Coordinates of C-alpha atoms and ligand atoms in Angstrom, one line a residue:
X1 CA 79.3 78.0 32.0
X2 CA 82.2 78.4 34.5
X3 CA 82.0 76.9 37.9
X4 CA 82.4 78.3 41.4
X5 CA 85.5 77.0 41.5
X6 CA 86.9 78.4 38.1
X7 CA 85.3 81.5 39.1
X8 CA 87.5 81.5 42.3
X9 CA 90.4 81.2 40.2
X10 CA 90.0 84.4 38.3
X11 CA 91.7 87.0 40.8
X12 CA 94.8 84.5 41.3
X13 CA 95.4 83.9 37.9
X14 CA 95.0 87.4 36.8
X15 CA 97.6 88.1 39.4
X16 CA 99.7 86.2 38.2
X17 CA 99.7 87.3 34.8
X18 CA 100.3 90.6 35.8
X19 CA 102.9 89.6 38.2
X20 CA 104.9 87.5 35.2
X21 CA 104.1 90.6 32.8
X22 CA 105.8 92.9 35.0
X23 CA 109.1 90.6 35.8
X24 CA 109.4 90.0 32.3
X25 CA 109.0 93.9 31.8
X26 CA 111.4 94.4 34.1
X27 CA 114.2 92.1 32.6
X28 CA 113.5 92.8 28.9
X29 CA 111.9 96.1 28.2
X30 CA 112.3 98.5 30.7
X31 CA 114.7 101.6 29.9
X32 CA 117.4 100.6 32.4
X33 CA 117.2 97.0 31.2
X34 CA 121.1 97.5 28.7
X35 CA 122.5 98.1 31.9
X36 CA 124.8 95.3 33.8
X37 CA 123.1 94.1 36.9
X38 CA 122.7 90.5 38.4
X39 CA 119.6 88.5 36.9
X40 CA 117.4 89.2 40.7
X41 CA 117.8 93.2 41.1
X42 CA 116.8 93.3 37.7
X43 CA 113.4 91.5 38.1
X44 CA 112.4 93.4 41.4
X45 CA 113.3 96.0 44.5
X46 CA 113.0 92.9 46.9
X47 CA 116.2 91.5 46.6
X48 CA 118.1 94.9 47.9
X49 CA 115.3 95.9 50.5
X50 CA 115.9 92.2 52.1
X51 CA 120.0 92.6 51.8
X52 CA 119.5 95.8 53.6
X53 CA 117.3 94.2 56.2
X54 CA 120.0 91.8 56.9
X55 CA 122.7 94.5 57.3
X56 CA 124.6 93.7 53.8
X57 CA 123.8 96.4 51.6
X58 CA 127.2 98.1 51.9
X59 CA 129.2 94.9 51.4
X60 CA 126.8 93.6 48.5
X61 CA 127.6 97.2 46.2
X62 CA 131.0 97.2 47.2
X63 CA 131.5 93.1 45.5
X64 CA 129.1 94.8 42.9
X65 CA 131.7 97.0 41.7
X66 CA 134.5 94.2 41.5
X67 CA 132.0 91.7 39.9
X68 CA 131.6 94.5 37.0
X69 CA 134.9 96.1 37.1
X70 CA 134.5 98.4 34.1
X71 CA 130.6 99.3 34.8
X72 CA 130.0 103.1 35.3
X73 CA 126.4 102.1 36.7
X74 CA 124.9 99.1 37.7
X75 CA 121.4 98.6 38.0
X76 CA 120.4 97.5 41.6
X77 CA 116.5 97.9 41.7
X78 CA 114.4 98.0 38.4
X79 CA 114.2 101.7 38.6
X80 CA 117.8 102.2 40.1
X81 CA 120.9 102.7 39.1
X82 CA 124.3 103.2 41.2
X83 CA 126.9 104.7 40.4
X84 CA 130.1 103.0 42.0
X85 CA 132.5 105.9 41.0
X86 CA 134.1 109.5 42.2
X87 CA 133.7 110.5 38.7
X88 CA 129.9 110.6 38.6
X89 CA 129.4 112.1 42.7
X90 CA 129.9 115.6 40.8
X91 CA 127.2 115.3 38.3
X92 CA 125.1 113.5 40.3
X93 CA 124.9 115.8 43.3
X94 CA 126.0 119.2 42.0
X95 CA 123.4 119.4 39.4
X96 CA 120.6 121.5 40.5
X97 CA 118.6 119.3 38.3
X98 CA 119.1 116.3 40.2
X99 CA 118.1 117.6 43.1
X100 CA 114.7 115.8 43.2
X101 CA 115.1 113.0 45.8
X102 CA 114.3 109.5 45.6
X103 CA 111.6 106.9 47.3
X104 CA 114.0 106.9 50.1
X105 CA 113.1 109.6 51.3
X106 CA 109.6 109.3 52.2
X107 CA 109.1 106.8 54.8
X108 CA 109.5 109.1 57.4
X109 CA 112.5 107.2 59.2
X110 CA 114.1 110.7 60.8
X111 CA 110.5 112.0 61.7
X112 CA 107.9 114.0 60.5
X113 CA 108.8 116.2 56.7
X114 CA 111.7 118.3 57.5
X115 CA 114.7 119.6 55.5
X116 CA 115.8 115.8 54.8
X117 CA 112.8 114.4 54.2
X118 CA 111.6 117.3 51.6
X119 CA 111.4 115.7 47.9
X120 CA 111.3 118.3 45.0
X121 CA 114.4 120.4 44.6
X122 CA 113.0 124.2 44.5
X123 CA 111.4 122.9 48.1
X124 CA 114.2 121.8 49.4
X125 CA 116.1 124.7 47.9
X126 CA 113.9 127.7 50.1
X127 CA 113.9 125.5 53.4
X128 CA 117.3 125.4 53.5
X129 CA 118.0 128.9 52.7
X130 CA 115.5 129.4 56.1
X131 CA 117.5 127.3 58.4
X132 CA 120.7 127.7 56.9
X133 CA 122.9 130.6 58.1
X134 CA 126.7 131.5 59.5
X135 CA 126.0 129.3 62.7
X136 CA 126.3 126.4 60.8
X137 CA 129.9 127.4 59.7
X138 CA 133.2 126.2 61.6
X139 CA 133.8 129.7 62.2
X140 CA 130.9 130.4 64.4
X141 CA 131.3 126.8 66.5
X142 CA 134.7 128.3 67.4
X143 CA 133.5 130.8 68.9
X144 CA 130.0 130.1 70.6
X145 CA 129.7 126.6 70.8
X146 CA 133.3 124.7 71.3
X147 CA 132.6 125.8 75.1
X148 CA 130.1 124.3 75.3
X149 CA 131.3 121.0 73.9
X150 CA 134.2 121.6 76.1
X151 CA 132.0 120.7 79.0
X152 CA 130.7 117.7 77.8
X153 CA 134.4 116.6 76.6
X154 CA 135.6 116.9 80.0
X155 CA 132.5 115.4 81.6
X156 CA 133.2 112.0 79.6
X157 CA 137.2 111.9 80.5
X158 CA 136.2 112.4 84.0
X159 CA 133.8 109.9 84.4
X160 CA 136.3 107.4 82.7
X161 CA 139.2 108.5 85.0
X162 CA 137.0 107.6 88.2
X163 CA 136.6 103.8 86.8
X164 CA 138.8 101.5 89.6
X165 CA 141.7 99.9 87.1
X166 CA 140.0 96.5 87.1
X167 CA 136.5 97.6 86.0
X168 CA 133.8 95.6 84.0
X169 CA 134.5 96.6 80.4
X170 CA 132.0 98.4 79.0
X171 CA 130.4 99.2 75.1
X172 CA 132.5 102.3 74.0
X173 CA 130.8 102.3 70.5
X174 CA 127.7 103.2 73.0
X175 CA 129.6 105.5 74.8
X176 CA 130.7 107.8 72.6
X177 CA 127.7 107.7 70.8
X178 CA 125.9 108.9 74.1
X179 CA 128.1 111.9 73.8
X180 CA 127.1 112.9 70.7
X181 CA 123.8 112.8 71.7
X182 CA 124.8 114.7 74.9
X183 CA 126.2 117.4 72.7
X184 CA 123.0 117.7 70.0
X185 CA 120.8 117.7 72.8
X186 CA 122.8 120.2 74.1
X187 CA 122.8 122.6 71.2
X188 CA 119.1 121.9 70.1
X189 CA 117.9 122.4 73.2
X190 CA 119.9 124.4 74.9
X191 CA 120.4 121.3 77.9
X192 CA 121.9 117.9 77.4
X193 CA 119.8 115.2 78.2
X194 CA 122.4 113.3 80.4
X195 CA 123.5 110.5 78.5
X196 CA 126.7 110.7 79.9
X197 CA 125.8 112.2 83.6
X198 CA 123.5 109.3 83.8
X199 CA 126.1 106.7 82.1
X200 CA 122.6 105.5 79.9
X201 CA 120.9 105.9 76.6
X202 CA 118.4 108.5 78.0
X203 CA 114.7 107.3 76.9
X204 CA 116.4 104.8 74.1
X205 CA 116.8 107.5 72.2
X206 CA 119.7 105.7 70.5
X207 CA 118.7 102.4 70.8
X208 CA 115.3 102.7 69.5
X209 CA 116.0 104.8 66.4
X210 CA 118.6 101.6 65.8
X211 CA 115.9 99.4 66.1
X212 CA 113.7 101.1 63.4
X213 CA 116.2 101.3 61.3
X214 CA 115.9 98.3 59.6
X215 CA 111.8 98.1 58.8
X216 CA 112.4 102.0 57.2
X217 CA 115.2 101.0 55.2
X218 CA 113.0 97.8 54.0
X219 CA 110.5 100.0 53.1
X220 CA 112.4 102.8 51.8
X221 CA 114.0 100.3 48.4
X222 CA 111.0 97.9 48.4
X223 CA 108.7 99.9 46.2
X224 CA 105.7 97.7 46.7
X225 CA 105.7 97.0 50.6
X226 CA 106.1 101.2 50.9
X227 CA 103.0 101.9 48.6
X228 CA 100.8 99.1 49.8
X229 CA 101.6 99.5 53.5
X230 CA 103.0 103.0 54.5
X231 CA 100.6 104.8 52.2
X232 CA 98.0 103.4 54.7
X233 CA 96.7 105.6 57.4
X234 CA 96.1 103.0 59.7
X235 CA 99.7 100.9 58.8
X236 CA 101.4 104.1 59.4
X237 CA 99.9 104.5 62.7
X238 CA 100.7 100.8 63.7
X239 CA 104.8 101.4 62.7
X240 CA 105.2 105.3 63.3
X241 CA 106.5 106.5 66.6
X242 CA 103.8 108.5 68.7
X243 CA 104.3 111.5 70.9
X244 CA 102.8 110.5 74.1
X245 CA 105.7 107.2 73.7
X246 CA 107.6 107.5 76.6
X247 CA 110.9 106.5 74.7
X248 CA 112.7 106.8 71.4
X249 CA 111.3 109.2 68.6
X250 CA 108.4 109.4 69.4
X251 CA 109.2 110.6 72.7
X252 CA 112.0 112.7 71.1
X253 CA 109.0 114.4 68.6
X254 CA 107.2 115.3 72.0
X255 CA 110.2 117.1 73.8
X256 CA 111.0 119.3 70.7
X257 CA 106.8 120.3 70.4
X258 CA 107.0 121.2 74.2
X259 CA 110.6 122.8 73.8
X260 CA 109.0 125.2 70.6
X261 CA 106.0 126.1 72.4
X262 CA 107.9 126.7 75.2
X263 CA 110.8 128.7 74.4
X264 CA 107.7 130.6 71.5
X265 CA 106.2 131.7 75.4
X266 CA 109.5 132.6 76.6
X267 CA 109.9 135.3 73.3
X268 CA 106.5 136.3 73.5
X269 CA 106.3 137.3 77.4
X270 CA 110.2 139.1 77.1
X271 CA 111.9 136.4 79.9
X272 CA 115.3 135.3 77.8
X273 CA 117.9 134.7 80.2
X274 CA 120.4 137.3 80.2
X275 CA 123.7 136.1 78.2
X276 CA 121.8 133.2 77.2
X277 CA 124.4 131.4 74.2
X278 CA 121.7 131.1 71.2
X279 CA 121.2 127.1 70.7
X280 CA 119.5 125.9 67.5
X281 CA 116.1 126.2 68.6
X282 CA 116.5 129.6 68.6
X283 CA 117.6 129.5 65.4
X284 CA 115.1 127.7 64.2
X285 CA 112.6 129.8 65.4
X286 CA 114.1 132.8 64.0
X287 CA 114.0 131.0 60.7
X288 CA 112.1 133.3 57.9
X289 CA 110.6 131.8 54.6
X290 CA 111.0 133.7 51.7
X291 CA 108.2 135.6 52.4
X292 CA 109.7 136.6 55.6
X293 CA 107.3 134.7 57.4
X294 CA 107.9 132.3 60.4
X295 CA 108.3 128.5 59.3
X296 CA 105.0 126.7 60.6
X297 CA 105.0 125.1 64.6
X298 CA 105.2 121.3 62.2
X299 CA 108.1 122.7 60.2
X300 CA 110.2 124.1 63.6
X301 CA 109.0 120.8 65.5
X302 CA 110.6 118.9 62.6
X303 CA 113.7 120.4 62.3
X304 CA 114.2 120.4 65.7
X305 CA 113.8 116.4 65.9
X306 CA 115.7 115.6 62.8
X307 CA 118.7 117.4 64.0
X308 CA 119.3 115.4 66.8
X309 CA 118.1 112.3 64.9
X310 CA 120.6 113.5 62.4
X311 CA 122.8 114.0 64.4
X312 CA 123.7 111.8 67.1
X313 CA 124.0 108.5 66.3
X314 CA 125.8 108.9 62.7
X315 CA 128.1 111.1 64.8
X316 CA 128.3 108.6 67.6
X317 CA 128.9 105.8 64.9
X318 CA 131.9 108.3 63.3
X319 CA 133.4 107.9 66.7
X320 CA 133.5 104.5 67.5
X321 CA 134.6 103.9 63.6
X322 CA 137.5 106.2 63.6
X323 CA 138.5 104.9 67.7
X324 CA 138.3 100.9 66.5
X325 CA 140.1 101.2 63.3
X326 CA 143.0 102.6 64.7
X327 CA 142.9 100.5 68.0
X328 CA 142.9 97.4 65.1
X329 CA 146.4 99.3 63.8
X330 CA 148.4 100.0 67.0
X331 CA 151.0 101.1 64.8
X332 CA 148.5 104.6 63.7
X333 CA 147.7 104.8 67.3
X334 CA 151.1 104.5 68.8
X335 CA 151.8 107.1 65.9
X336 CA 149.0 109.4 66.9
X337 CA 149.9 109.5 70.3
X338 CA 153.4 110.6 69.7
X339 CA 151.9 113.6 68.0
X340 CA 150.1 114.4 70.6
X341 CA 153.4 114.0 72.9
X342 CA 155.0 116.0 70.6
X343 CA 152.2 119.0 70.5
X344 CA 152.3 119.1 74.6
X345 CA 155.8 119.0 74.9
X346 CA 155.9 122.5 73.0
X347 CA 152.6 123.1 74.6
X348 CA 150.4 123.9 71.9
X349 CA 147.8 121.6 73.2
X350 CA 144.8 122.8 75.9
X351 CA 142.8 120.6 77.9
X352 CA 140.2 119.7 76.2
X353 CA 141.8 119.8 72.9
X354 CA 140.1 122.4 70.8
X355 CA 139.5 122.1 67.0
X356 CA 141.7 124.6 65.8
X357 CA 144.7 122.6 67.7
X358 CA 144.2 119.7 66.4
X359 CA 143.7 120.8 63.0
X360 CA 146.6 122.6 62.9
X361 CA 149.0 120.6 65.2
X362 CA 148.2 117.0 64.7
X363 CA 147.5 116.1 61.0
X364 CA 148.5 112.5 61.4
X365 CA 145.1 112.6 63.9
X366 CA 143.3 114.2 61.2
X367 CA 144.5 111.6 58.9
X368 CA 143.3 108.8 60.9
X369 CA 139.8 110.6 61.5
X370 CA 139.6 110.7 57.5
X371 CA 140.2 107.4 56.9
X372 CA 138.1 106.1 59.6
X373 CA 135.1 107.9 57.7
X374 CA 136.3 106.6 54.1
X375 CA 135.9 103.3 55.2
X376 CA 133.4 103.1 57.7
X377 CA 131.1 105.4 56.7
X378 CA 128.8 106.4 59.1
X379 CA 125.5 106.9 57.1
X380 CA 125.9 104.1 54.7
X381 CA 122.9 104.4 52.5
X382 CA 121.6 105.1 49.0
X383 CA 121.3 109.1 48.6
X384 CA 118.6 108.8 45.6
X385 CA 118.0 111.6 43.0
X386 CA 115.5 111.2 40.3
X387 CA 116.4 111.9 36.9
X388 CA 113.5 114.8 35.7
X389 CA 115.4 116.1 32.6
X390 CA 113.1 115.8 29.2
X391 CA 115.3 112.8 27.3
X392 CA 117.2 112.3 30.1
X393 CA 121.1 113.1 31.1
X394 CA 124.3 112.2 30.9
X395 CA 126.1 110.8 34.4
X396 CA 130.1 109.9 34.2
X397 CA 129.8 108.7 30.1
X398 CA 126.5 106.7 30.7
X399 CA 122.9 107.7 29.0
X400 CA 120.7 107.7 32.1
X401 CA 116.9 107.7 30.8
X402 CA 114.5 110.3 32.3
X403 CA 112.2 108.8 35.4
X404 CA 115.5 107.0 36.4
X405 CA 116.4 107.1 40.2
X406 CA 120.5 107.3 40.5
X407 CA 121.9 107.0 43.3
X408 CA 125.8 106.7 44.8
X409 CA 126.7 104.8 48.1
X410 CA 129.7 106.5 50.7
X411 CA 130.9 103.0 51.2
X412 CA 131.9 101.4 48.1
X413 CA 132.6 104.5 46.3
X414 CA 135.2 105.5 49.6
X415 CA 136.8 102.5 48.3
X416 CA 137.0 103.5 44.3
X417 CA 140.3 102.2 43.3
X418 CA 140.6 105.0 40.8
X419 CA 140.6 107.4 43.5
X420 CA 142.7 105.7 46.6
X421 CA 144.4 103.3 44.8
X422 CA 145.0 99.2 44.9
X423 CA 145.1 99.6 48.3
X424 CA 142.0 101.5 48.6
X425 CA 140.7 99.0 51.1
X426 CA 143.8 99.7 53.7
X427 CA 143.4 101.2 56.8
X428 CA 146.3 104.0 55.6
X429 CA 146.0 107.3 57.5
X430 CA 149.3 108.3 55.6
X431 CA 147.0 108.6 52.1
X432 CA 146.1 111.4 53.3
X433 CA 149.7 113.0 54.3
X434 CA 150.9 112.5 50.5
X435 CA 153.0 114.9 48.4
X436 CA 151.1 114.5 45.7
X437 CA 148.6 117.5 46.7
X438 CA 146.6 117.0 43.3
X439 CA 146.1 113.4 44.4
X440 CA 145.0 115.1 48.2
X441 CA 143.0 117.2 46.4
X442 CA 141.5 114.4 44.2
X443 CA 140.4 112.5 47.4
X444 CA 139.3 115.2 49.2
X445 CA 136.8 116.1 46.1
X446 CA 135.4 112.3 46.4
X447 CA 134.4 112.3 50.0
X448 CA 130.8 111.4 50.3
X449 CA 130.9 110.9 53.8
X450 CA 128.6 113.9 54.2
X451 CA 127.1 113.7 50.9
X452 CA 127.7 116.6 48.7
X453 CA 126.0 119.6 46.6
X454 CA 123.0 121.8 47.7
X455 CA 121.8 118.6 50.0
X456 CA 124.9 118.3 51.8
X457 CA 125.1 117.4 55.4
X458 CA 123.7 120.5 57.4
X459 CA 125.6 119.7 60.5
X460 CA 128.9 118.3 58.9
X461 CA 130.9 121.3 60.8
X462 CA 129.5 120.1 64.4
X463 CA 130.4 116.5 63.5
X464 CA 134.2 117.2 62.4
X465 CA 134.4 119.6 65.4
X466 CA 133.2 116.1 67.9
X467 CA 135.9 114.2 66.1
X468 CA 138.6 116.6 66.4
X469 CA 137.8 117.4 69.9
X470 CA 136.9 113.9 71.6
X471 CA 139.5 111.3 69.9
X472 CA 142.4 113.0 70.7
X473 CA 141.5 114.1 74.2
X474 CA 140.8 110.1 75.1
X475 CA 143.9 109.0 73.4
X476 CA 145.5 111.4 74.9
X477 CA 144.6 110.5 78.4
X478 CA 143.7 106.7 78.5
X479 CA 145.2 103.7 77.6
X480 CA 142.6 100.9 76.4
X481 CA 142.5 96.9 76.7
X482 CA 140.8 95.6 74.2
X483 CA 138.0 93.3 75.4
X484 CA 136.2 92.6 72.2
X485 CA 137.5 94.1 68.7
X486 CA 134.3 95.3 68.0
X487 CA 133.3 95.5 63.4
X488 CA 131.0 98.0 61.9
X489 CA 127.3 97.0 61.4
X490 CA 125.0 98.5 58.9
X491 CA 121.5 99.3 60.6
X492 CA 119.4 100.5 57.4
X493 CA 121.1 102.9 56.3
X494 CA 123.2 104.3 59.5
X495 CA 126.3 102.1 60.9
X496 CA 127.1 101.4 64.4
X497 CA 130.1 99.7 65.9
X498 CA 129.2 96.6 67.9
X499 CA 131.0 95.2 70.6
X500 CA 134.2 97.6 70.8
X501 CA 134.6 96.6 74.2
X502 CA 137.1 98.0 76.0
X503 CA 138.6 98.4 79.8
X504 CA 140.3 102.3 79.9
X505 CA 143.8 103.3 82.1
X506 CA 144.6 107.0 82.8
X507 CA 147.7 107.0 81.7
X508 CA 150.3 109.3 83.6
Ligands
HEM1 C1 129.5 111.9 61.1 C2 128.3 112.4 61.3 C3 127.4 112.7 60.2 C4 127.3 112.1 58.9 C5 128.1 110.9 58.4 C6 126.2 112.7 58.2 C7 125.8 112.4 57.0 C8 124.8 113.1 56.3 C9 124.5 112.8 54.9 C10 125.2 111.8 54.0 C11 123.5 113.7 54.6 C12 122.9 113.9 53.2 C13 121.8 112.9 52.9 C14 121.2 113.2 51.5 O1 121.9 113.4 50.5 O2 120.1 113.2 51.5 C15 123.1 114.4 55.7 C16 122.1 115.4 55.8 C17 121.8 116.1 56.9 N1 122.5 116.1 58.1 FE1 124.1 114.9 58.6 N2 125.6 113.7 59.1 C18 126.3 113.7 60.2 C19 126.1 114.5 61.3 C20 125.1 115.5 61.4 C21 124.9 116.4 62.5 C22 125.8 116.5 63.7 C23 123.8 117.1 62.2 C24 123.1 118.2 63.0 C25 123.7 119.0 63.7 C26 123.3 116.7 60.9 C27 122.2 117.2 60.3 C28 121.9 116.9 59.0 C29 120.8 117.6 58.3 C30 119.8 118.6 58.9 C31 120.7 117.0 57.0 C32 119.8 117.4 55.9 C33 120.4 118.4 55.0 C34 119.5 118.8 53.8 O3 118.8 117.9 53.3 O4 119.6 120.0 53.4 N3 124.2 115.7 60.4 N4 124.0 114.1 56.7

């Protein structure tokens, strides 16, 4: 007869038995166990979700790839594999068979379901149809939107020419990310919010999606605390943001609801302002399905939220990244500035700077933007796609089994020596300048800044057109001390530059 006591025991034990059966599963006969891997990622998600808690995901695959040199994937979770090479971006993300996203995607970090968020391929595939279009292209930001930005270019370079010469240095990695969320405000919704008016993160926007960062990036690779606690109604509801917050997301969520229903009243009682420029809300809402139907008020509130979610702070961090790298080499910056000298001094240059200037007048800028992105990547995170092919596929020579998440990472495969070279890890604007245009072409074809394939970056166009328009106007106009270097910091997923501290002088 068993006592109380042994029958206490039962549950534990039977636990445990399961918990040993499965990390013993896990290392020996699982269909991803052949592949190279340290001993801990093998046996369980934990060990990544927690390096990504702490900020060194990025740094962790990158050492990855030189501690297995001649691996073609590694295997970083049980049930994911990454691939550290440019060789297998194009079958990974091309393939309209991969195009079933991972368990990343479904913690709801950028919001409610939207374009990002939406898992199965053919999904994906329709919704993006609805909201994609011509105004996403660089052609139509020429001509309706650049104005715009204009505005909020020169509202920045004004505000920093007023600071007295001996003023209190100030965050410019914060800065600049304020002015990209100026401008997605701005072309969501039609208004910015007045980041940079107000010299402040307007309603922690930016700060508070920082801050959740981390605990959705935790949950997004650590399989079991994502099913045990985010499948909860009530967890969810403890850790999601809430629309009647009077910050961050949550706060964010509520604006786009009362901008849709809004401008939906606007349509329906005939009061558009005359010569209104169309912003992405009205896009959105003119948005059919493939039925020709209206997307639902969830689906238009969604996209509406993850664009500037989206879009800011990854554009904010691209900023900073490309601005600190080449204040750490004063030799690309003093090189940078000449070509600007040069460009005014046969006046090719307006004021702001516009895209198609810089673009066509000041490659060496353009080189320094790309490299900034190579290796500073602003959204730093594993872009997931689960293998659904019957016996599997085939991904850069290596057998990947089907059920198999696969996965590359923009910063460790922007620094694939088979692509960039030995000196892959050199800040080396001049890469980009080569003669050797199959070479160009060869990098160009591995940038996964933006992703790549069917999924790629919606707003890639707006970001470029921020860099091109931005960066050179401040280097143009301001010299910089530099308080405090400043280094990139992963946040779950999306990078930030931290402590770039800087005092600014208008120069003459
Ligand atoms: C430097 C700035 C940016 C970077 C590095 C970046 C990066 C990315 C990446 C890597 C993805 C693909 C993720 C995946 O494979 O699932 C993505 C998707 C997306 N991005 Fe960006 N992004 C930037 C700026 C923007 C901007 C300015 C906007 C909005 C105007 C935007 C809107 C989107 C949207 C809507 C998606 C989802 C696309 C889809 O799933 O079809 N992004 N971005």
């Amino acid at each position: 007869m068993l006592s109380p006591t042994h029958l206490f025991l039962i549950p534990p034990t039977l636990l445990l038995c399961l918990l040993i059966r499965r990390l013993i599963t896990n290392l020996f006969f699982h269909p991803l166990s052949s592949f190279p891997a340290p001993f801990y990622t093998r046996l369980s998600s934990l060990p990544l979700a927690i390096l990504s808690l702490l900020g060194r995901e990025p740094v962790f695959l990158y050492n990855l790839t030189k501690k297995y040199p001649s691996a073609r994937a590694i295997r970083i979770t049980p049930t994911l594999l990454f691939f550290p090479h440019a060789s297998s971006l194009k079958p990974i993300y091309w393939s309209p068979t991969h195009n079933h996203k991972g368990s990343l995607y479904g913690t709801g970090a950028l919001g409610p379901t939207s374009l990002f968020s939406t898992i199965p391929a053919d999904d994906h595939k329709a919704l993006r149809k609805s909201l994609g279009g011509a105004h996403w292209s660089v052609s139509y930001l020429k001509t309706s939107q650049e104005p715009r930005i204009d505005s909020l270019v020169t509202s920045l370079v004004n505000q920093l020419s007023l600071l007295p010469p001996d003023h209190e240095p100030f965050q410019m990695g914060d800065k600049l990310a304020q002015f990209a969320a100026d401008v997605m405000t701005l072309l969501v919704f039609g208004k910015p919010w007045g980041f940079i008016a107000h010299d402040r993160d307007e309603r922690r926007l930016l700060t508070a999606f920082r801050e959740s960062l981390p605990m959705f990036s935790f949950a997004a690779r650590c399989n079991s605390f994502r099913e045990l606690i985010l499948s909860s109604a009530r967890m969810r509801g403890l850790v999601m943001p809430k629309v009647d917050d009077k910050t961050g997301s949550g706060y964010l969520a509520s604006q786009a609801k009362l901008a849709v229903a809004q401008r939906e009243q606007e349509r329906e009682e005939g009061v558009e302002e005359e010569g209104k420029v169309r912003d992405y809300l009205d896009y959105t809402l003119d948005a059919r399905d493939s039925k020709g139907e209206p997307l639902t008020k969830a689906q238009k509130e969604a996209h509406a939220t993850l664009l500037i979610q989206a879009g800011a702070d990854t554009t904010g961090s691209g900023l900073g990244a490309v601005l600190r790298l080449m204040l750490e080499h004063r030799e690309c910056l003093d090189k940078a500035r000449k070509e600007i000298e040069a460009a005014e001094e046969r006046r090719l240059l307006s004021t702001p700077v516009l895209y198609e200037e810089t673009k066509q007048h000041l490659p060496y800028f353009v080189a320094c933007i790309k490299e900034g992105l190579r290796l500073n990547p602003p959204a730093p995170n594993l872009f997931g796609r689960i293998i659904l092919e019957k016996g599997g596929t085939v991904i850069d020579g290596v057998h990947v089994p089907q059920g198999a998440e696969v996965c590359s990472h923009p910063y460790a495969v922007g620094r694939d020596p088979e692509v960039y070279g030995p000196d892959a890890e050199a800040f080396k604007p001049e890469r980009w300048l080569g003669d050797d245009e199959k070479h160009r072409a060869e990098m160009e074809a591995a940038n996964f800044v933006f992703s790549m394939g069917p999924r790629v970056c919606l707003g890639k166009e707006i970001a470029i057109m921020e860099m091109y328009k931005v960066l050179p106007e401040i280097v143009r106009r301001f010299d910089f001390d530099v308080v405090s270097a400043g280094r990139y910091v992963d946040r779950g997923g999306v990078a930030f530059n931290k402590d770039l501290k800087l005092r600014v002088r208008r120069r003459a």
